[in-house]
Amino acid sequence: MQTKQWWKESVVFQIYPRSFNDSNGDGIGDIKGITEKLDYLKELGIDVVWLSPVYDSPNDDNGYDIRHYQQIMDEFGSMEDFDELLEEMHKRDLKLVMDLVVNHTSDEHPWFAESRSSKENSKRDYYIWKEGKNGEEPTNWESSFSGSTWQYDKNTGEYYLHLFSKKQPDLNWENSELREDVYEMMRWWLDKGVDGFRMDVINFISKDQRFPDGEKKPGVKYASGSPYFMNGPRIHEFLHEMNNKVLQYYDVMTVGEMPGVSVEEAKLYTGEDRKELNMVFHFEHMGLGDGPGGKWDNQPWKLTDMKKIMTKWQKGLEQKGWNSLYWNNHDQPRVVSRFGNDKEYREKSAKMLATCLHMMKGTPYIYQGEEIGMTNVAFPSIEDYEDIETLNWYNEQREEFDTDPDKLMQSIYARGRDNARTPVQWDASENAGFTDGTPWLAVNPNYKQINAEQALQDPNSIFYYYQKLIQLRKQEEIVVYGDYELLFEEDEDIFAYTRTLGKETLLVVCNFTDKKVKRDYIPSFVGENKELLIANDEGRSENDDLLSVWLNPYEAFVYKFS
Ligand code: NOJ
């Protein structure tokens, strides 16, 4: 049985504050900049904002390295600015979900300063310290940001674990005092009135206490340690405890970011009877195009693989648990460049992709700029890039393997995180109206053609198409609660599926190619009461005979039968 919940009926908009809107001309987006744009978000029709970290941070990883959990980063403004943002959001009936980064802190967090000061310090055990093994690191694990996951600390002669950068030491969740401190901090934000948390790599917090080596591939120095920290031995116990001690007392929404999570695991994380989280972000579709060398080894992807993945999650969490739906975020390339066509068919394919995702079952997330069809960027030089993951990988490849720089740049153009982090393109004025100063990361040169001002003036824009999809979710219960069924599993061109609730059926059809294709459609629907809910092609009409359909390039439509 599925329950009805506000967070199942909501659409979430993700803000990456550094790149959203700069109100004071220092080139960095800020909180007042967000407050200025709330009416824009309201116009779009979203219900919830997920705000990437705004906490005090030395910005080794743009705020995902937190120095003080209860302070606002100077560059983003003050706590008064934050309180004002929250108040203005609530006035407009918008909810605010904060990023909760508690797998690690910054190495400049006061806990870590204490922890590294001596082996006897009361906070020593808040982090994960180990002795070296035969003069080397305690395990052969590789950091997500290249190199070892262990950093030697001369002062006490031990290594600390950092799954990400060496300025992001991992917290030790085995320590119950640390857990209580985290819970206390969460209560503090919830008592302030925030409406939930997006939890950063939350399925990494329980480490296998044996700390085994990973299995090494030939010719490389490090191995993946993920079997020993992804979905680790005590993860469900920790999340259940967090729910029991904190979350259950508030009417909030939770979503766990979970690389490497399976459907079976996700049922446990999101099953309502289990009282852990509301939903998770899985990454299976984000792995489409990964080659044997991982994400930087970008390869062509197949629509049948995408359908298999999406369908597995739709069916898997149908009655037990709940899905989140997303095409991109601040770590991923822009969807229209990745799965659509950002040239000739940019508008068409952006709308098609939106249709395909927003008609599925789950809570949709829109990443800033997606609603106007922002694209990937290809800056000429590595000097133009800012992202730590990109830069570390580039330097490692240059130094260790002497890889051709052009080849590296091609990978960065396809998969680098800065694709998503170029400033939001508000208008055609200098720096896309993002800042009066010099932006921290250059704007995408296509801002004169692609920007919010222009989108708001064009009734056929991608923006208004998203608005309509969001409205449909509010009007049609079937969009939220209907069951999903894939059609034409083997089709490499078309992603088509139905949703069913009671006597109603939705038929969703999306052409993922730049070709005209003909399909014979679903004879069983013909003759029933039929309504065209949305389409990205003017040629489509209520009276279309679905027996035999020509689809234009990147065409998408949704019919409702009742
Ligand atoms: C996932 C976040 O989305 C990413 O931006 C960050 O670098 C890592 N977690 C580490 O916090």
Coordinates of N, CA and C and ligand atoms in Angstrom, one line a residue, residues 61 64 101 104 145 164 168 198 200-201 257 330-331 417 421, ligand 1:
D61 N 36.2 22.1 -1.8 CA 35.2 21.4 -2.7 C 33.9 22.2 -2.8
Y64 N 31.3 21.6 0.1 CA 31.1 20.3 0.5 C 32.2 19.9 1.5
V101 N 26.0 17.5 5.0 CA 27.3 16.8 4.6 C 27.9 16.3 5.9
H104 N 31.9 13.6 6.1 CA 33.2 14.2 6.3 C 33.0 15.7 6.7
F145 N 38.7 11.8 -5.6 CA 39.4 12.9 -6.2 C 40.8 12.6 -6.5
F164 N 37.2 11.7 0.0 CA 37.3 12.8 -1.0 C 38.6 13.5 -0.9
Q168 N 39.0 16.9 3.3 CA 37.7 16.4 3.7 C 37.8 15.1 4.5
R198 N 18.9 17.0 2.1 CA 19.5 16.1 1.1 C 20.9 15.7 1.7
D200 N 24.4 14.2 1.8 CA 25.6 13.9 0.9 C 26.2 12.5 1.2
V201 N 26.4 11.8 0.1 CA 27.0 10.4 0.2 C 26.7 9.7 1.5
E257 N 21.8 10.9 -0.9 CA 22.7 10.7 -2.1 C 23.4 9.4 -1.9
H330 N 24.7 19.2 -9.8 CA 25.9 20.0 -9.8 C 27.2 19.2 -10.1
D331 N 27.0 17.8 -10.1 CA 28.2 16.9 -10.3 C 28.1 16.3 -11.7
R417 N 32.5 18.3 -14.0 CA 31.4 18.9 -13.2 C 31.2 20.3 -13.4
R421 N 28.3 23.9 -13.5 CA 28.5 25.0 -12.5 C 28.7 26.4 -13.2
Ligands
NOJ1 C1 28.8 14.5 -3.4 C2 28.5 15.9 -3.8 O1 27.4 16.0 -4.6 C3 29.8 16.4 -4.5 O2 29.7 17.7 -5.1 C4 30.9 16.4 -3.5 O3 32.1 16.7 -4.1 C5 31.0 15.0 -2.8 N1 29.8 14.4 -2.4 C6 31.8 15.1 -1.5 O4 31.1 15.9 -0.5

